[in-house]
Coordinates of C-alpha atoms and ligand atoms in Angstrom, one line a residue:
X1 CA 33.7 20.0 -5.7
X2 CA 33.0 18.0 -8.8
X3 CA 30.4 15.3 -8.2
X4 CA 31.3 12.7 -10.5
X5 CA 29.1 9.0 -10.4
X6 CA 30.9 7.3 -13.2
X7 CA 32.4 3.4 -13.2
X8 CA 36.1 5.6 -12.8
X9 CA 35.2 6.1 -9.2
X10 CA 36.3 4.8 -5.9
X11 CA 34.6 1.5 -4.9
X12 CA 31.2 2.0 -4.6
X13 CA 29.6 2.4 -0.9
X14 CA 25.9 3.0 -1.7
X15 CA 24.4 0.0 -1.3
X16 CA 27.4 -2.3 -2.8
X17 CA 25.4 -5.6 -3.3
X18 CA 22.6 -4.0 -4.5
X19 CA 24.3 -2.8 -7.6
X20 CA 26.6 -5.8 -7.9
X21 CA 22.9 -7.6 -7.9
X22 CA 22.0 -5.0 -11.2
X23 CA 25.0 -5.3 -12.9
X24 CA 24.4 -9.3 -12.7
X25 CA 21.2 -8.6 -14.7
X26 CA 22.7 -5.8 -16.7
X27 CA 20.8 -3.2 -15.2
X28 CA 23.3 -1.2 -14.1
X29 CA 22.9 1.8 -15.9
X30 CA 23.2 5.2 -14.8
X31 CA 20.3 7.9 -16.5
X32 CA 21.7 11.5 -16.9
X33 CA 18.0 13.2 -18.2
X34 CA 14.6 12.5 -18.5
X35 CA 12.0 13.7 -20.2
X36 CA 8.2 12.4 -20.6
X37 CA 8.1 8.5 -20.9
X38 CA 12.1 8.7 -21.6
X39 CA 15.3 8.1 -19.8
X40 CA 18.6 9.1 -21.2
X41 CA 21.9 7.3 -21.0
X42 CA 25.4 8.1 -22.1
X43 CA 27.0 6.0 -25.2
X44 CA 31.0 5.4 -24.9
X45 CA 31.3 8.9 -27.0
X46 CA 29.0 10.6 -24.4
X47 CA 26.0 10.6 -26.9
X48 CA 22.8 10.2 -25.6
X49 CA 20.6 6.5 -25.8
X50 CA 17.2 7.0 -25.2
X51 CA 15.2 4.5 -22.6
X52 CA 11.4 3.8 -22.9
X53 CA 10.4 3.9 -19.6
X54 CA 8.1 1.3 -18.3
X55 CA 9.2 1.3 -14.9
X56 CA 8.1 5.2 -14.5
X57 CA 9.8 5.7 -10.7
X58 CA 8.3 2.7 -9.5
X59 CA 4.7 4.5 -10.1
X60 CA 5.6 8.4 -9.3
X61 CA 6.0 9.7 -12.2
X62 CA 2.4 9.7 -14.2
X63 CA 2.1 12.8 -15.4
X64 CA 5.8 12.1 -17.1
X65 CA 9.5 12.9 -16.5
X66 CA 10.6 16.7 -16.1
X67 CA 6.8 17.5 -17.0
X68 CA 7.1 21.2 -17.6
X69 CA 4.6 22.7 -15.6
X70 CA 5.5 20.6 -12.6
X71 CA 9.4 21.8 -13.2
X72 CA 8.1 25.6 -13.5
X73 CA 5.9 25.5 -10.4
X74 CA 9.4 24.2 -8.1
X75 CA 11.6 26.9 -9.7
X76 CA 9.0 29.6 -9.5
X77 CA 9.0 28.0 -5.4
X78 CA 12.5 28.2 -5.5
X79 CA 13.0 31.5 -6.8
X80 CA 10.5 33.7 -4.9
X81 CA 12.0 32.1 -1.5
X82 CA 9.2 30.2 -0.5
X83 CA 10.0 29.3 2.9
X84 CA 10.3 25.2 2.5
X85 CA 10.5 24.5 6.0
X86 CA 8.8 26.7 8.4
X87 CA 7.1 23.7 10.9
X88 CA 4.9 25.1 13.8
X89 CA 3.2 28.0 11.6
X90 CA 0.0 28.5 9.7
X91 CA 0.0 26.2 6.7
X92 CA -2.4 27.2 4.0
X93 CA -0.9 25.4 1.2
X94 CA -1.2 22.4 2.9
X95 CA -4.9 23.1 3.7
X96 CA -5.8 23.8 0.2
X97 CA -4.0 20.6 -1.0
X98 CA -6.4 18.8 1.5
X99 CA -9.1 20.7 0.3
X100 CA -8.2 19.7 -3.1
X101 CA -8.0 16.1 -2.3
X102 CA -11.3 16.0 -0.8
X103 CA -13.0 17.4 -3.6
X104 CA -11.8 15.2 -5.4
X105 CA -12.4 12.5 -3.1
X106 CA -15.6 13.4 -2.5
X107 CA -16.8 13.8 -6.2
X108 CA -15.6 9.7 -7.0
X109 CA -17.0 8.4 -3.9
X110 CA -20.2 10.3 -3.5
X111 CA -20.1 11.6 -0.1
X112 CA -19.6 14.9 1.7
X113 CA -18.1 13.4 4.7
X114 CA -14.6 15.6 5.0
X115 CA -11.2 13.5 5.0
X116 CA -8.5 15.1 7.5
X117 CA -4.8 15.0 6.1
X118 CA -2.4 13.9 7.7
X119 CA 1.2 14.3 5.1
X120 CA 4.3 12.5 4.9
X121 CA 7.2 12.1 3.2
X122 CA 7.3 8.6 2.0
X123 CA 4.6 6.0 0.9
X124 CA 5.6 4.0 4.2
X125 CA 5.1 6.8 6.4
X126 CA 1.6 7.6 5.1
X127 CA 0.9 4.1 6.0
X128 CA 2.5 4.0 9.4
X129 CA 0.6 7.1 9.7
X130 CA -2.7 5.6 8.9
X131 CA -2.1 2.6 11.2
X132 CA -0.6 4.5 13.9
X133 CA -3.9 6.7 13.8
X134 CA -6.0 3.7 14.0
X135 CA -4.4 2.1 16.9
X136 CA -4.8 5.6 19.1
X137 CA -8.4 5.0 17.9
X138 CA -8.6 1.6 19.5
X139 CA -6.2 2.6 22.4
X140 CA -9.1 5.4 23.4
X141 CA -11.6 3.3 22.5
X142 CA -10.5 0.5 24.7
X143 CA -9.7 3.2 27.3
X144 CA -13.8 4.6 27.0
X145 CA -14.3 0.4 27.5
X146 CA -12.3 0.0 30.5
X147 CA -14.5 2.9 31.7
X148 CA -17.8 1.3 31.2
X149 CA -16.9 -1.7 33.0
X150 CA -15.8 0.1 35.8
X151 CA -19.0 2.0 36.0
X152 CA -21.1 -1.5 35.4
X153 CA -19.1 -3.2 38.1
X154 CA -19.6 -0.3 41.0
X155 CA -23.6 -0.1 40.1
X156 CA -23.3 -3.7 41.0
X157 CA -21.3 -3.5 44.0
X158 CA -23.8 -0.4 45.0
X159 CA -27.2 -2.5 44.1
X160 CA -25.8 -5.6 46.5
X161 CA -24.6 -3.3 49.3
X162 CA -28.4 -2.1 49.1
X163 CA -29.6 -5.1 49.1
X164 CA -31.6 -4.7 45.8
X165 CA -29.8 -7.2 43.5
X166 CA -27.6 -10.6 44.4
X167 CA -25.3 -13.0 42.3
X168 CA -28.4 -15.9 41.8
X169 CA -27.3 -19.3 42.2
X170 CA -27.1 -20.0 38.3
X171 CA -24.8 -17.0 37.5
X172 CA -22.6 -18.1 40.8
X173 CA -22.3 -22.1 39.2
X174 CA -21.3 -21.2 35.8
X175 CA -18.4 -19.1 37.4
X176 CA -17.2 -21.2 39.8
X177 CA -18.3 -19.4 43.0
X178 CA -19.1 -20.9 46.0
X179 CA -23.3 -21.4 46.4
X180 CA -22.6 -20.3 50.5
X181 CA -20.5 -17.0 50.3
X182 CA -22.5 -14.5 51.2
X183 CA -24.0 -11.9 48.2
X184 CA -21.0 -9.4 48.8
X185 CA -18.5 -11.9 49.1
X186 CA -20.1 -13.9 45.8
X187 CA -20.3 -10.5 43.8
X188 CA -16.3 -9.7 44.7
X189 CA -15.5 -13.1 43.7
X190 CA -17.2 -12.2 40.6
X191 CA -15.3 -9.5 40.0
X192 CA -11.9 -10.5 40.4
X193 CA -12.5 -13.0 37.9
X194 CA -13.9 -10.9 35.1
X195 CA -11.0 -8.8 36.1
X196 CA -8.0 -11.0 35.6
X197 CA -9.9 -12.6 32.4
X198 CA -10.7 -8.9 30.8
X199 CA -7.3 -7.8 32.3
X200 CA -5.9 -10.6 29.4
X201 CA -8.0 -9.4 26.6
X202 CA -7.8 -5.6 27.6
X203 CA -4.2 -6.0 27.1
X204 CA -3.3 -8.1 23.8
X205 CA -1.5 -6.4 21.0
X206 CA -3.7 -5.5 18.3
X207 CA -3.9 -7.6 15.2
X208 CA -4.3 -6.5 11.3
X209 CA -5.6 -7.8 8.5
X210 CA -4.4 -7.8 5.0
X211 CA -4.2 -9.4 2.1
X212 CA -2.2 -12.8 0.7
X213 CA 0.2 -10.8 -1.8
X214 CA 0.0 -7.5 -0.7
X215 CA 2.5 -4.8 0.2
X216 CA 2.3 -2.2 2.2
X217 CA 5.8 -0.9 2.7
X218 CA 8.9 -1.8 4.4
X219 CA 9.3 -0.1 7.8
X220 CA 9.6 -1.7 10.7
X221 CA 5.9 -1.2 11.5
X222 CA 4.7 -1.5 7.4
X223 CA 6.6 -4.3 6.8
X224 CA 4.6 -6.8 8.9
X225 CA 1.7 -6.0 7.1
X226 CA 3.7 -6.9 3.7
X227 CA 3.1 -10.5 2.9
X228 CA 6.3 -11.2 1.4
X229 CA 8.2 -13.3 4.0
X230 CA 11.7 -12.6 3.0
X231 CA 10.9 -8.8 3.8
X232 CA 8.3 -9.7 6.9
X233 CA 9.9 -12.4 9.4
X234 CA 13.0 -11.1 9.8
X235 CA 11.5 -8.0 11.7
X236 CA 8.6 -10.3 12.8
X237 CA 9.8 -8.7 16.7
X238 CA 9.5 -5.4 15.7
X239 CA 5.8 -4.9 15.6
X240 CA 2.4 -6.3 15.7
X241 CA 1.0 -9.1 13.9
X242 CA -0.9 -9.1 10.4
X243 CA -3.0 -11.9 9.8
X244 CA -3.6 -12.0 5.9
X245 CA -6.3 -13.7 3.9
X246 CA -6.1 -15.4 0.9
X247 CA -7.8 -13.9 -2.8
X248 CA -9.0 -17.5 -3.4
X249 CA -10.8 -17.9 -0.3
X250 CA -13.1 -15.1 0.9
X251 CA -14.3 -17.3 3.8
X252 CA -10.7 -16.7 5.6
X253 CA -12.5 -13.9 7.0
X254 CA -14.9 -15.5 9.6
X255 CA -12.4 -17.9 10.0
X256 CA -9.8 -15.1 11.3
X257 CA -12.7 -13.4 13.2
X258 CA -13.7 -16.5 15.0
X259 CA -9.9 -17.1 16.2
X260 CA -8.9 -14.2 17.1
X261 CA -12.1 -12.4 18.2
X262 CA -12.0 -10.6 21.7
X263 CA -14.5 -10.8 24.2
X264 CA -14.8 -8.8 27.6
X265 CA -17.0 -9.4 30.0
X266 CA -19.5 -7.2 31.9
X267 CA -21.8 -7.0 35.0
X268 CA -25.0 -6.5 34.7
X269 CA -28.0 -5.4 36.7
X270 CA -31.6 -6.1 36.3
X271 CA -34.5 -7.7 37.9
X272 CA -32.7 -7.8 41.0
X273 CA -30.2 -10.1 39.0
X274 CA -26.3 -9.3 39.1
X275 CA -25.7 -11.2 35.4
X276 CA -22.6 -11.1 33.2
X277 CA -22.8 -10.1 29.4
X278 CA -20.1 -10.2 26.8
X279 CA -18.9 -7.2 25.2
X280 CA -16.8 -7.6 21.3
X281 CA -13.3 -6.1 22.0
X282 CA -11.9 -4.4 19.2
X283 CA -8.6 -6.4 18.8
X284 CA -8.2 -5.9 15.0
X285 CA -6.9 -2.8 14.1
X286 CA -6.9 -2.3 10.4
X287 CA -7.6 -3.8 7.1
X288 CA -5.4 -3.0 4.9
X289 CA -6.0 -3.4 0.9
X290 CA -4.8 -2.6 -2.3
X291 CA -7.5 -2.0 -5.1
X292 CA -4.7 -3.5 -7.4
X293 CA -1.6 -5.6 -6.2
X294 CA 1.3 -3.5 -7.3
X295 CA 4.2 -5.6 -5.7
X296 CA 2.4 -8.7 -5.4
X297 CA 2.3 -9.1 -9.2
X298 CA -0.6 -6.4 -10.9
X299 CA -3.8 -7.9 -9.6
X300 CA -7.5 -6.5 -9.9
X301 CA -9.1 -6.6 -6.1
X302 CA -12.3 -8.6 -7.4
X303 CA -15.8 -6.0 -6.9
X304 CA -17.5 -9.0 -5.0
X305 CA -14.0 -9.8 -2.6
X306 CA -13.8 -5.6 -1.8
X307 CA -17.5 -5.7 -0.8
X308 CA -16.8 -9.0 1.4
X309 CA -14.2 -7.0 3.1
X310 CA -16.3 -4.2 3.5
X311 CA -19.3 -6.1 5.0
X312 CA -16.8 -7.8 7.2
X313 CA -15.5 -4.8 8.5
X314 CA -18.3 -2.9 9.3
X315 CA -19.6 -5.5 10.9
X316 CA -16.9 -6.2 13.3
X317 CA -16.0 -2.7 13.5
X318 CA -12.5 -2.5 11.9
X319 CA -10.9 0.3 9.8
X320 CA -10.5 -0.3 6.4
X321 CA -7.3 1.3 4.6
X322 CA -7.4 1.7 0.9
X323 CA -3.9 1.4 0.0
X324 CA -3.3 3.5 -3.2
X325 CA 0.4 4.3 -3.0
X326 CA 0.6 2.4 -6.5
X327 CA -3.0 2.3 -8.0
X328 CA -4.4 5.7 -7.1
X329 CA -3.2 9.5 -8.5
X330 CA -5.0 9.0 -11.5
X331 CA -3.4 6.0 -13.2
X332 CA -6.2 3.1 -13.7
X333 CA -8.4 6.9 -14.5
X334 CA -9.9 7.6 -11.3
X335 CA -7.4 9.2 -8.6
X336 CA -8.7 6.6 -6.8
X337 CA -8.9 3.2 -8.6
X338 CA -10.8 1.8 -5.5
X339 CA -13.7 3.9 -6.3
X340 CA -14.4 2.0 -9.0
X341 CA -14.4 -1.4 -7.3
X342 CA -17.2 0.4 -5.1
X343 CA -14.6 0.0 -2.1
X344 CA -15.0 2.8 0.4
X345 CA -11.9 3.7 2.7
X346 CA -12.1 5.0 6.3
X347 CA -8.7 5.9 5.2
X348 CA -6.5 6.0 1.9
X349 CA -2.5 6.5 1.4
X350 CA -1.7 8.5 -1.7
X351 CA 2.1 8.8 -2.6
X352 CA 4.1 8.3 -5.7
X353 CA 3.1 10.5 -8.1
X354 CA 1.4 13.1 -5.8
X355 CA 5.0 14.4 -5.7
X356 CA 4.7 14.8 -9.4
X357 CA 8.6 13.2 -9.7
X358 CA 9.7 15.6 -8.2
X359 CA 8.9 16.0 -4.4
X360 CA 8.6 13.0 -2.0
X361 CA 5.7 13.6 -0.3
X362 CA 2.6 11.5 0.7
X363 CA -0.6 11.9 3.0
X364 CA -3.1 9.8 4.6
X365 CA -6.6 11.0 4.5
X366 CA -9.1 9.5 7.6
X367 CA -12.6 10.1 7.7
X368 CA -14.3 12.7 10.3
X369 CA -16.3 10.0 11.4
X370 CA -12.7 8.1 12.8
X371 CA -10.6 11.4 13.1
X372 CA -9.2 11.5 16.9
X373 CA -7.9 15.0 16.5
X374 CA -4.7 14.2 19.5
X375 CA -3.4 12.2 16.8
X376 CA -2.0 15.6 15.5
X377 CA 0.1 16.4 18.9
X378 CA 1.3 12.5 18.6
X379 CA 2.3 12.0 15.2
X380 CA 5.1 14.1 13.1
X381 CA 7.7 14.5 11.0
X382 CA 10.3 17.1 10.0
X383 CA 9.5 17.3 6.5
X384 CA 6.2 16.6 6.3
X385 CA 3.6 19.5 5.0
X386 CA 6.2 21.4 3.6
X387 CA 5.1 24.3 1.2
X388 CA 7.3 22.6 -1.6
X389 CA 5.9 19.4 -1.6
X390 CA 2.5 21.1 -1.5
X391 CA 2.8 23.2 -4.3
X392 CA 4.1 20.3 -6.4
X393 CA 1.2 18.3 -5.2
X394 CA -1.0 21.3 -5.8
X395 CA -0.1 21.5 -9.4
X396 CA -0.4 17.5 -9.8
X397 CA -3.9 17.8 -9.1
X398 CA -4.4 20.4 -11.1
X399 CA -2.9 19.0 -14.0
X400 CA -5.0 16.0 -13.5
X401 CA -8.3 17.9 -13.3
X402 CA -7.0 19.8 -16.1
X403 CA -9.9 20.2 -19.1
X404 CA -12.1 17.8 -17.4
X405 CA -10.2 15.1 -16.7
X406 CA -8.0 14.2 -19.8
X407 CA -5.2 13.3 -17.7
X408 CA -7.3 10.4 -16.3
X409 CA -8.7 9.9 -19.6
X410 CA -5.6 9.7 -21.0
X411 CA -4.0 7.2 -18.7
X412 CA -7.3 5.0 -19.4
X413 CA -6.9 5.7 -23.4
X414 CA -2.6 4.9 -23.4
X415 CA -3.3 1.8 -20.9
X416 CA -6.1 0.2 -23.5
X417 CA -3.2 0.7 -26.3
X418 CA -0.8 -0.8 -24.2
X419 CA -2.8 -3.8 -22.9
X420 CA -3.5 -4.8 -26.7
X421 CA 0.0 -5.2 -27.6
X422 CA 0.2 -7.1 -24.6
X423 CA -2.6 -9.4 -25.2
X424 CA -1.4 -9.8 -28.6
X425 CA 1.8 -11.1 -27.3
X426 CA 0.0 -13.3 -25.1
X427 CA -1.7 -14.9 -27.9
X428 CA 1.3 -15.0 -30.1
X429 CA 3.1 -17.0 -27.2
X430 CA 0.5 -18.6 -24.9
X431 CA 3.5 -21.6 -23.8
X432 CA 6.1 -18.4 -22.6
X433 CA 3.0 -15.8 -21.4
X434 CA 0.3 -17.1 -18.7
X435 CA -1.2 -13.7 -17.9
X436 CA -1.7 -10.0 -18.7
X437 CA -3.6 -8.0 -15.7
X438 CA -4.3 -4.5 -14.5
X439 CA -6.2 -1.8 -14.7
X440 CA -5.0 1.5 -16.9
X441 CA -1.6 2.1 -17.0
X442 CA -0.8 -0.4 -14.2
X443 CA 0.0 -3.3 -15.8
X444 CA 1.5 -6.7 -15.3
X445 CA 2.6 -9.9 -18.0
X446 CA 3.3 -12.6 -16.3
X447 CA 5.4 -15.3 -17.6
X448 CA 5.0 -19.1 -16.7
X449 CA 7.0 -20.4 -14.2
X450 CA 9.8 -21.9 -16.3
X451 CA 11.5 -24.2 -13.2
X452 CA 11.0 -27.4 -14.9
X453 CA 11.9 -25.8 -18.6
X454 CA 13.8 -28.3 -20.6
X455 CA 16.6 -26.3 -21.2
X456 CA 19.2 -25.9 -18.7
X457 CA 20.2 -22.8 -18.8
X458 CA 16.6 -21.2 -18.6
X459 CA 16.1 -23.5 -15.7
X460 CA 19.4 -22.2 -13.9
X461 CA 17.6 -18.3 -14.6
X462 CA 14.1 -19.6 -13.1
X463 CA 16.2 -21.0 -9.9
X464 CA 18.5 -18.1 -9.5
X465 CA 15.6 -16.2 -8.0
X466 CA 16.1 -13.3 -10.4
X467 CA 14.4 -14.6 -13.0
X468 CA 12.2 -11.3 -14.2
X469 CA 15.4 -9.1 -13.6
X470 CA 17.5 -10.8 -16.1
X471 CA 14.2 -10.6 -18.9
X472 CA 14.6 -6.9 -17.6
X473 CA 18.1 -6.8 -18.4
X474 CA 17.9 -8.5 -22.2
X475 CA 14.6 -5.8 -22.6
X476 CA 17.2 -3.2 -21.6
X477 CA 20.1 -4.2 -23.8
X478 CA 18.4 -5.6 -27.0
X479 CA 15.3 -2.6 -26.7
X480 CA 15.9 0.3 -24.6
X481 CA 12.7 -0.5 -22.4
X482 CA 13.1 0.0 -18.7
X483 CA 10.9 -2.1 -16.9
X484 CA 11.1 -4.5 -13.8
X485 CA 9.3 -7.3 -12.2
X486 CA 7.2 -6.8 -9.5
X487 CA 8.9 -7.3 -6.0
X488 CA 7.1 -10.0 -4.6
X489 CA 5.8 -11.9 -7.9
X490 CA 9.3 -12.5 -10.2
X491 CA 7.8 -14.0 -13.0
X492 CA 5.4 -10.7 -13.5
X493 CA 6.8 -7.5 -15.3
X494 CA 5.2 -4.1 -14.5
X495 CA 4.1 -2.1 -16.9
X496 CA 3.4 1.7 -15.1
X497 CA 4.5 4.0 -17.6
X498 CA 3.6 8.1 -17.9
X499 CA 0.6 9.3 -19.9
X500 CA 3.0 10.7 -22.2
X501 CA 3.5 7.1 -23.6
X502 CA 4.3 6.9 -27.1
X503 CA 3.0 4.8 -29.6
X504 CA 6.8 3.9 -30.5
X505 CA 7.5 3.0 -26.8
X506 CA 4.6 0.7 -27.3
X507 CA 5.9 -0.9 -30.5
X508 CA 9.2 -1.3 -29.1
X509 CA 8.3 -3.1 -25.7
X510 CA 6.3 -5.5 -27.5
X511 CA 8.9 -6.2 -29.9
X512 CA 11.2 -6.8 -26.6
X513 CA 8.6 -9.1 -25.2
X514 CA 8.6 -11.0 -28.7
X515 CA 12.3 -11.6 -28.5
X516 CA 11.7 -13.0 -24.9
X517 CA 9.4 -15.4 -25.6
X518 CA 11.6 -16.4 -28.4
X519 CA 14.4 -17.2 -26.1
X520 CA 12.7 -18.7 -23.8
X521 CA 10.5 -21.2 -26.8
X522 CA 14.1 -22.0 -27.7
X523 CA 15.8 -22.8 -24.4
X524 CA 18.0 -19.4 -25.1
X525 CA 19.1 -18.6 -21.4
X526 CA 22.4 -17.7 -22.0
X527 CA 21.5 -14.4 -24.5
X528 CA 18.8 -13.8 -21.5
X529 CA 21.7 -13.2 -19.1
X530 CA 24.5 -11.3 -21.2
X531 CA 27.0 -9.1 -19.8
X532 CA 26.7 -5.8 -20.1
X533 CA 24.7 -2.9 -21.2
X534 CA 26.0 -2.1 -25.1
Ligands
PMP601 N1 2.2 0.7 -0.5 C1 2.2 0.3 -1.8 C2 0.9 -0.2 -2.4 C3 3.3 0.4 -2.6 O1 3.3 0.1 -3.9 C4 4.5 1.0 -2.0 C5 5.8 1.1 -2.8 N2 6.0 0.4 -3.9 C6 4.4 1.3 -0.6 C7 3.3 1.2 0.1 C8 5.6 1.9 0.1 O2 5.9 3.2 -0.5 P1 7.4 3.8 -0.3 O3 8.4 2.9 -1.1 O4 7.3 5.2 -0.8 O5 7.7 3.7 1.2

C-alpha cells in the first residue's frame, strides 16, 4: 500500500482543526527530509526548498536532524536484531545509560550521591513518573506517621491506666474536656479529638508547587501543574491541585506554606503530664521548576529565586523537581542547565533530545536519599527501557561527551552567535522588540504586545490570539525559517535550533525578524497574514 500524505488526499482526519489552525497561519507545510539544522520541502516541480530550522522538534533534536552517528547506531540496532521489546528481563543497556547519566550528573553537581532511573517514553510521563514517585513517598511517609501516633497514643493510655501520668487541668481546658471526668475518661476524650482532627489532615490530597509560567506537560496529572489555564481548568477534576508562585514575588512562598501547611497532633508523655504536641504534615508533594521557561516564553530561573526555592524546600521538607525536558541535554552547555543556577534536584526529567530525534524516550532520575524502591513494582510502561531507545540515548551521551565536551561548547559558542543577531535586532527596533532571553541555544524574542497598535489590521492579528503564529508563517514564506512561539507566551518566538546551526541560518532569521519589525513599524498586518506557503 502506497502511503501518500499529499493535499490530493481524502479529508484529513488527524487532528482536522489543528491543521486548518496552520494553514490559517501558513504553516501548513509538509517536510519530506532533514538533515542537520534543515528541513526540506517539495516546490510545485517536486524540487526540494530548504527550511532553517529554529523550531528543532520542539527541543529534541540538538545534536541535529538525521545526525549520522545517531542514524548508524538505530540501523546497526535494527539490523543485528536487537530485541526492542523484551520487558521482564535483565536490562543492561538501560543500566549503563543510568550509569551514564549519573556520571554525568554527578560531575556538574558535585556529588556522589547515585540517581535511580526510572524511563519513559514521553516528556509527560517522566514527569508523571517523578510526581507519582513522590506522592508514594509521602503516602509511606504519612503511613510511618499514622504509626507514631498510634504508638504515642497507647503509651499514653498505658501510663494513665498505671496511674503514672493524667490529662492536667490546663491541657483538659484548652481542649474542651470536662475538669470532672475521671483521668481515663479525660485521656479517651482526648483522643477521639486529635483523632477526627488528624483524621482530616491525614487524609487531604496532596498539594504542589510550581511556578507562575511554567509547563510541565499536558496529561491529565501534568497538566495541573502547567500554569496555562486554557490547558489546566478544564481537567481541573482530574487530579490534585498546584499552587504556583509568582517570579516577581519570592515571598509567595511563606505565604503558601502558611495557608496550606498541615499540622497533626500528638500525645505526649512526660513529668507525669499527658500533653499534646504538633507534628508538620507533609501535604506538599513536589516543587516543580524549570531552570529556563520553555513554554512560558524563554525565561532564566533567577540564581537568588532557585536558592529561595531550595531553602524553602528543605526546610519544609518538599521534593524539588528540576524540570529539564526543554533546558537540559546539553543545550544552554551543561546537560543540566540547572547546575549552573546552583539548583540541586531531588529529581530531574530529561527528554527531548535524549532520544537524539530519533527515539521517544525520557527518564526521571530520583536521589538514593528519596528512592522508595516499591515504586518499581508500581509504576510502568510498555515501552519504556527499551534497548532501542537506550542505545540511541547511549550514543547521545556519547556524542555530547565527545572530545571533552564540544558538543556543549558548541551549543554555548552557536547560541552567543545567535543571541547577537538577536540583540542587534532588538536595538535596530526597540518600538516592535521588547526582549531577547535565554540561555545557549534556547532562546526567546519577544515582541511587544501590539493590542492597542494603531493600525487595524495588526491589532485584528494581536486579538486573534495567534498572533506569534502568523510572524511564524510570514518568517516561513518570505525566509525559509521554521520557528514558533512559545505555547503559553504568544508574543515570544523560540529560538532552539541544533548545534549544527549555520552561520547562513543565522543571517537569514535575522533578516526575517527585520522584515517583521518592518511590518509591524508600518501597520503591515495584511502581508503578516498571507495565504499560502509559495
Ligand atoms: N516539561 C517541559 C519543560 C516541556 O518543555 C515539555 C514539552 N514541551 C514537557 C514537559 C512535556 O513533554 P512532552 O511533550 O514530551 O510530553
Amino acid at each position: 500500500m502506497d502511503i501518500k500524505n499529499s493535499e490530493a488526499d481524502a479529508p484529513e482526519l488527524a487532528e482536522p482543526y489543528l491543521r486548518e489552525v496552520l494553514g490559517m497561519a501558513g504553516l501548513a507545510v509538509e517536510y519530506v527530509r532533514a538533515e542537520g539544522n534543515t528541513l526540506y520541502r517539495r516546490d510545485e516541480d517536486g524540487g526540494e526548498i530548504p527550511v532553517a530550522d529554529f523550531a528543532g522538534g520542539y527541543g529534541s533534536v540538538l545534536l541535529g536532524h538525521s545526525q549520522p552517528d545517531i542514524v548508524r547506531r538505530a540501523r546497526d540496532l535494527l539490523e543485528a536484531g536487537t530485541p526492542v521489546h523484551a520487558q521482564f528481563s535483565r536490562h543492561p543497556y538501560a543500566n549503563e545509560l543510568a550509569a551514564a547519566l549519573n556520571r554525568i550528573v554527578h560531575r556538574e553537581l558535585g556529588t556522589e550521591e547515585p540517581y535511580f532511573a526510572i524511563f519513559g517514553n514521553s516528556g509527560a510521563e517522566a514527569v508523571e513518573a517523578a510526581v507519582k514517585h513522590a506522592e508514594l513517598d509521602r503516602v509511606l511517609r504519612i503511613a510511618a506517621l499514622r504509626e507514631e501516633l498510634g504508638r504515642s497514643t497507647a503509651a499514653a493510655r498505658s501510663a494513665v491506666a498505671a496511674g503514672t501520668a493524667a490529662v492536667p487541668d490546663g491541657v483538659r481546658a484548652r481542649h474542651g474536656i470536662a475538669a470532672e471526668a475521671d483521668p481515663a475518661a479525660a485521656l479517651e476524650a482526648l483522643v477521639e479529638r486529635l483523632d477526627r482532627d488528624n483524621t482530616a489532615q491525614l487524609d487531604r490530597p496532596p498539594l504542589f508547587l510550581a511556578l507562575e509560567g511554567g509547563f510541565h506537560g499536558k496529561l491529565g496529572l501534568t497538566v495541573q501543574l502547567t500554569h496555562n489555564e486554557a490547558y489546566r481548568t478544564p481537567f481541573r477534576s482530574l487530579a490534585a491541585q498546584a499552587r504556583f508562585v509568582p517570579w516577581d514575588r519570592p515571598e509567595t512562598l511563606k505565604e503558601i506554606y502558611a495557608r496550606d501547611r498541615g499540622a497533626v497532633r500528638e500525645l505526649t508523655v512526660s513529668g507525669g503530664r499527658v500533653d499534646v504536641v504538633e507534628r508538620e504534615f507533609p501535604v506538599f508533594c513536589a516543587f516543580l521548576v524549570e531552570p529556563v521557561q520553555g513554554e512560558g516564553g524563554i525565561h532564566v530561573l533567577d540564581p537568588g529565586f532557585a536558592e529561595a526555592i531550595q531553602r524553602f524546600c528543605e526546610e519544609i521538607d518538599c521534593p524539588v523537581v528540576v524540570d529539564e525536558i526543554q533546558s537540559g541535554m546539553g543545550r544552554t552547555g551543561t546537560l543540566l542547565a540547572s547546575s549552573q543556577l546552583g539548583l540541586r534536584g531531588d529529581y530531574y526529567v530529561l527528554a527531548k533530545t535524549l532520544g537524539g530525534g530519533i527515539a521517544k524516550t525520557s527518564v526521571m532520575l530520583v536521589r538514593e536519599s528519596r528512592y522508595r524502591r516499591d515504586f518499581e513494582i508500581v509504576h510502568s510502561s510498555t515501552f519504556a527501557k527499551d534497548s532501542f531507545s537506550c542505545g540511541i540515548a547511549l550514543k547521545v551521551l556519547e556524542l555530547l561527551e565527545a572530545d571533552d565536551g564540544a558538543a556543549y561548547r558548541r551549543a554555548v559558542e552557536r547560541g552567543e552567535a545567535l543571541r547577537a543577531t538577536l540583540e542587534s535586532v532588538r536595538a535596530d527596533f526597540p518600538e516592535q522588540v521588547k526582549e531577547v532571553r535565554g540561555r545557549g541555544l534556547l532562546l526567546g524574542l519577544e515582541f511587544h504586545d501590539q493590542s492597542a497598535a494603531t493600525s487595524a489590521s495588526v491589532r485584528a492579528l494581536a486579538d486573534s490570539g495567534l498572533f506569534g503564529y502568523f510572524l511564524a508563517g510570514r518568517l516561513l514564506r518570505n525566509h525559509r525559517v521554521r520557528t514558533f512561539p512559545t505555547a503559553s507566551a504568544m508574543n515570544t518566538l523560540r529560538f532552539e535550533p541544533s548545534i549544527e546551526l549555520p552561520d547562513e541560518h543565522i543571517e537569514r532569521l535575522g533578516t526575517g525578524l527585520r522584515d517583521l519589525c518592518r511590518l509591524l513599524r508600518d501597520g503591515d498586518g495584511e502581508s503578516l497574514v498571507g495565504a499560502s506557503a509559495p
